[in-house]
PDB file of C-alpha atoms in Angstrom:
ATOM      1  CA  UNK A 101     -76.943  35.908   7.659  1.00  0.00           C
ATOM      2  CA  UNK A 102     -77.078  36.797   3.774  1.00  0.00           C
ATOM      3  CA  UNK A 103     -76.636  33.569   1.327  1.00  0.00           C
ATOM      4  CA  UNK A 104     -75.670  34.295  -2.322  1.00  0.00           C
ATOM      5  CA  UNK A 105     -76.108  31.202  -4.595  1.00  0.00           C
ATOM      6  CA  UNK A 106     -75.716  31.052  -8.055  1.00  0.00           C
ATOM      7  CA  UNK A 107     -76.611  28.024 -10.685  1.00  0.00           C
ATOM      8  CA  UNK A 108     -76.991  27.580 -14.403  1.00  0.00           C
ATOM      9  CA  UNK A 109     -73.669  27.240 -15.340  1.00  0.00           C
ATOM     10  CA  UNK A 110     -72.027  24.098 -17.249  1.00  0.00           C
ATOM     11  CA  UNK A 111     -70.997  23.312 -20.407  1.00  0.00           C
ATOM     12  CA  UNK A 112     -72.425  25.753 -23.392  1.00  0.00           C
ATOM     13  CA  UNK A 113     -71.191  25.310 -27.190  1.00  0.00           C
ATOM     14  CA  UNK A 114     -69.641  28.008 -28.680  1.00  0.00           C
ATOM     15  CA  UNK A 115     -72.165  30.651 -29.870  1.00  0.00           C
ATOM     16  CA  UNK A 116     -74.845  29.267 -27.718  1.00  0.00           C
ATOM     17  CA  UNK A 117     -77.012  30.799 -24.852  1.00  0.00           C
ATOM     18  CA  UNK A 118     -77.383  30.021 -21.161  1.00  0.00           C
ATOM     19  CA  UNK A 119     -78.677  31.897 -18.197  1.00  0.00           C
ATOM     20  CA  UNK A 120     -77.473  32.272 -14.658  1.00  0.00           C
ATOM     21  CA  UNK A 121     -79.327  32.782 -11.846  1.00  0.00           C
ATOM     22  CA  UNK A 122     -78.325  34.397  -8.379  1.00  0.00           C
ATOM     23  CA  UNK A 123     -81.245  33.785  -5.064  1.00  0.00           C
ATOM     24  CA  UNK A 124     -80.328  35.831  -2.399  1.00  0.00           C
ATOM     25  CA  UNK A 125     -81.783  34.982   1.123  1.00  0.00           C
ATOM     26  CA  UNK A 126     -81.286  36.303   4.503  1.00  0.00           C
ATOM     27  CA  UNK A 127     -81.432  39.700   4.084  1.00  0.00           C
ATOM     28  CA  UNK A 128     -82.915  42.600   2.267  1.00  0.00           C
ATOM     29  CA  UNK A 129     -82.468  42.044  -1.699  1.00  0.00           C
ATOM     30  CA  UNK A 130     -84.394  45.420  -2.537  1.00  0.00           C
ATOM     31  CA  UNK A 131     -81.331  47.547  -0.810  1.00  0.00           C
ATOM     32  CA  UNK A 132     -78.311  45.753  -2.766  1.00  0.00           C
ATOM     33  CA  UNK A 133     -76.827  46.634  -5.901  1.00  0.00           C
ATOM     34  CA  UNK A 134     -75.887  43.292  -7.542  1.00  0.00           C
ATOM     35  CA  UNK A 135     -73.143  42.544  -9.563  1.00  0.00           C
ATOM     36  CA  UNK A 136     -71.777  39.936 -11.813  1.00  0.00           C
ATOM     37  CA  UNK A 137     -68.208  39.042 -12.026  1.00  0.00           C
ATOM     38  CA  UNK A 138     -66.271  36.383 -13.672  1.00  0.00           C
ATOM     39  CA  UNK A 139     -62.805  34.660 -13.254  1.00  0.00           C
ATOM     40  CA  UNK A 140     -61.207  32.389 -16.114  1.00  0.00           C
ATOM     41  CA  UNK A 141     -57.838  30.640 -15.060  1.00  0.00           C
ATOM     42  CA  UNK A 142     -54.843  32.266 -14.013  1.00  0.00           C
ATOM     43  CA  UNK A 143     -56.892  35.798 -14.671  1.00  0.00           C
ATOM     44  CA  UNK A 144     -58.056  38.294 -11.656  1.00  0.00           C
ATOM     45  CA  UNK A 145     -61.542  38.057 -10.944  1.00  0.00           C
ATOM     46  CA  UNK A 146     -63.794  40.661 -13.631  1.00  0.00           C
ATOM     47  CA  UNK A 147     -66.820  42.752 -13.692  1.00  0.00           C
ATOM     48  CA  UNK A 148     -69.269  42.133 -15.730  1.00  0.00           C
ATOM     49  CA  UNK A 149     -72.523  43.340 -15.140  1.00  0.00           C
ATOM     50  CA  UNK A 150     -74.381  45.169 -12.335  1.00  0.00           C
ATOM     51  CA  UNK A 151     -78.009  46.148 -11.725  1.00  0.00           C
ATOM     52  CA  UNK A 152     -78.573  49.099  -8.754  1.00  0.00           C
ATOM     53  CA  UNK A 153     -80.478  48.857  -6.378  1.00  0.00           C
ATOM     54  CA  UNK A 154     -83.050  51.574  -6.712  1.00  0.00           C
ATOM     55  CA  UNK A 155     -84.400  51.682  -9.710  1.00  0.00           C
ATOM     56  CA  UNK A 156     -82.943  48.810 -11.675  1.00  0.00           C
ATOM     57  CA  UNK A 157     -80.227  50.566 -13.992  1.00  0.00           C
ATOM     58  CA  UNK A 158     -78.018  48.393 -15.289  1.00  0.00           C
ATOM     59  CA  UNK A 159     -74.253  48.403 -16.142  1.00  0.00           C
ATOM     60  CA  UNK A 160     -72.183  46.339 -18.474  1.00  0.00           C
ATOM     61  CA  UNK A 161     -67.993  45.729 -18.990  1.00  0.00           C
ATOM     62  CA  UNK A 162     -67.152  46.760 -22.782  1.00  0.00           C
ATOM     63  CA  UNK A 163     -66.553  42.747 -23.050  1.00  0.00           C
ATOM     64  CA  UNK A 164     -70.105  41.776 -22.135  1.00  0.00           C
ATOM     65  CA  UNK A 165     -72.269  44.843 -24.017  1.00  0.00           C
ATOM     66  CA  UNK A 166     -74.586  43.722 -26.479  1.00  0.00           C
ATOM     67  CA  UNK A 167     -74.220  40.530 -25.582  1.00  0.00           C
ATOM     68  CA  UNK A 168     -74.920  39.942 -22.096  1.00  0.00           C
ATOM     69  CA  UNK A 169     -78.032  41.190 -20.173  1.00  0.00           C
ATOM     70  CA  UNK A 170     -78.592  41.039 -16.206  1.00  0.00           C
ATOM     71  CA  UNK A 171     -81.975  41.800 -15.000  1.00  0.00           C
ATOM     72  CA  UNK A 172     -83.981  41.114 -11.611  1.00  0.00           C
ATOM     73  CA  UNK A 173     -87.224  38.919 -12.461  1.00  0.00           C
ATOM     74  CA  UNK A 174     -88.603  38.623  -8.494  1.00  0.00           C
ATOM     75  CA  UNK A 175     -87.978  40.026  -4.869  1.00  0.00           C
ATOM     76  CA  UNK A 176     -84.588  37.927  -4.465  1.00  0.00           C
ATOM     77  CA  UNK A 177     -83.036  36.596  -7.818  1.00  0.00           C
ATOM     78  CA  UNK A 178     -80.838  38.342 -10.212  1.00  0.00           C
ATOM     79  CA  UNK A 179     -80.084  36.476 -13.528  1.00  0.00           C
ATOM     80  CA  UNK A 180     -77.673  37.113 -16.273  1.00  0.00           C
ATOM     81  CA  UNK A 181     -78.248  36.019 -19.676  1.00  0.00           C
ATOM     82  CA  UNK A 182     -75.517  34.928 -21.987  1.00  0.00           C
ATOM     83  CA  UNK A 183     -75.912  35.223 -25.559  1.00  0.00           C
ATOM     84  CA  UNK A 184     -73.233  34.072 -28.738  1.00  0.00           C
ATOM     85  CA  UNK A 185     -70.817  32.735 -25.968  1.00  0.00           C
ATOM     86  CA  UNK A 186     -67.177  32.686 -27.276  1.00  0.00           C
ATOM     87  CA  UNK A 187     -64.184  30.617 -25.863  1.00  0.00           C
ATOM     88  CA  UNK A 188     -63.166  33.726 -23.566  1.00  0.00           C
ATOM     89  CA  UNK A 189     -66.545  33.798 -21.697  1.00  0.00           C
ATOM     90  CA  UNK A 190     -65.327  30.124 -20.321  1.00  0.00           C
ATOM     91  CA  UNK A 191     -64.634  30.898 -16.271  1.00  0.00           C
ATOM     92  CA  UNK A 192     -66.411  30.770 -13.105  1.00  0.00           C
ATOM     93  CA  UNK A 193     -69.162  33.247 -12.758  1.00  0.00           C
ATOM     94  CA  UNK A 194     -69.996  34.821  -9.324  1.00  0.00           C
ATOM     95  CA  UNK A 195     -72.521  37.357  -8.190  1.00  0.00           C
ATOM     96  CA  UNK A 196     -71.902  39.371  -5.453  1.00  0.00           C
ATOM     97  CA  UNK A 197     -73.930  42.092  -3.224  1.00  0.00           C
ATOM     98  CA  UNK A 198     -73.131  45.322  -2.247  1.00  0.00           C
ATOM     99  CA  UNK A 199     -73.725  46.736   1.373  1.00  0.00           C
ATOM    100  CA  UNK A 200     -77.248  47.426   1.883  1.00  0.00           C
ATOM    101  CA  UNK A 201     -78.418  51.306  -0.394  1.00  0.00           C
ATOM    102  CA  UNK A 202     -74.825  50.837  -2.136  1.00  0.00           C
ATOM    103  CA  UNK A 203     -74.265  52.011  -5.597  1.00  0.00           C
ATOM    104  CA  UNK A 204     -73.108  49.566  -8.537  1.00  0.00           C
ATOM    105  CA  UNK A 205     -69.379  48.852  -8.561  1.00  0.00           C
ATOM    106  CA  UNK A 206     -67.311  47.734 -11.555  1.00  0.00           C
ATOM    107  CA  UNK A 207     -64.790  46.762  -8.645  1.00  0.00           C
ATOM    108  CA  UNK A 208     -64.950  43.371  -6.692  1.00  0.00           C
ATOM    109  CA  UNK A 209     -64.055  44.932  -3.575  1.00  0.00           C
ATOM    110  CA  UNK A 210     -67.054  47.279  -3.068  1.00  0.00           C
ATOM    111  CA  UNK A 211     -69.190  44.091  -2.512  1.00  0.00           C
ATOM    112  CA  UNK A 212     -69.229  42.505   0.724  1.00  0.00           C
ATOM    113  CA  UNK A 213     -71.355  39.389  -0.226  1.00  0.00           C
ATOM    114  CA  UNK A 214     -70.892  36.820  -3.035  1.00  0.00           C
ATOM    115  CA  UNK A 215     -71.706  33.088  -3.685  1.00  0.00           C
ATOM    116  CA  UNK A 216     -69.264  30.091  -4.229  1.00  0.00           C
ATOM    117  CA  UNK A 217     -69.106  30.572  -7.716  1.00  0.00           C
ATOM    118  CA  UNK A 218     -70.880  28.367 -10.665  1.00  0.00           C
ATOM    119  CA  UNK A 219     -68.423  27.218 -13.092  1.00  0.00           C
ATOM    120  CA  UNK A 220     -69.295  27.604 -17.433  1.00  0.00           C
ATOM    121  CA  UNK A 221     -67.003  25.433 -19.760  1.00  0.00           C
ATOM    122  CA  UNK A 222     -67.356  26.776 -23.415  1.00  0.00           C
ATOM    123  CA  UNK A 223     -67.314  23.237 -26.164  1.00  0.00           C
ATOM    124  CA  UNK A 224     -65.589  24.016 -29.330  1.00  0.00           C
TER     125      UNK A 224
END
């Protein structure tokens, strides 16, 4: 059985920095195209980032470009790094895992496999 778990989140001042981090165990990371999604309150869940699976390319919403970078340091982690946070970047974060050789997805339904979620409160 795959297990998604993300951490790193928590309160971040406005125009700071934080990282997440996504460990993936249980099955085989190197096949899965990983994605990052977000969901503030009252809003549907978003994309926001996505690295594939062969090769490493990575993809980015209009809302995170420039500012936001995901990248896969070891066999099973995928992080995403948060720079210049604004009030709108406040929401739970979750990454999520595509079916195994699975291209990226900007859509939250092409993955089959995601974590509870890891909250980030933006301080004013």
């Amino acid at each position: 059985q795959v297990h998604v778990v993300e951490s790193g989140g928590g309160l971040v001042q406005a125009g700071g920095s934080l990282t997440l981090s996504c460990a993936v165990s249980g099955g085989m990371f190197s096949s899965y195209s990983m994605g990052w999604f977000r969901q503030a309150p009252g809003k549907e869940r978003e994309f926001v980032a996505a690295i594939r699976w062969d090769g490493g390319r990575t993809y980015y919403a209009d809302s995170a470009k420039g500012r936001f970078t995901i990248s896969s340091p070891n066999g099973n982690t995928v992080n995403l790094k948060v720079n210049s946070l604004k009030g709108e970047g406040a929401a739970i974060y979750y990454c999520e895992a595509s079916p195994p050789t699975t291209d990226w997805s900007e859509f939250n339904r092409e993955y089959d496999k995601w974590g509870k979620g890891n909250q980030v409160t933006v301080t004013s």
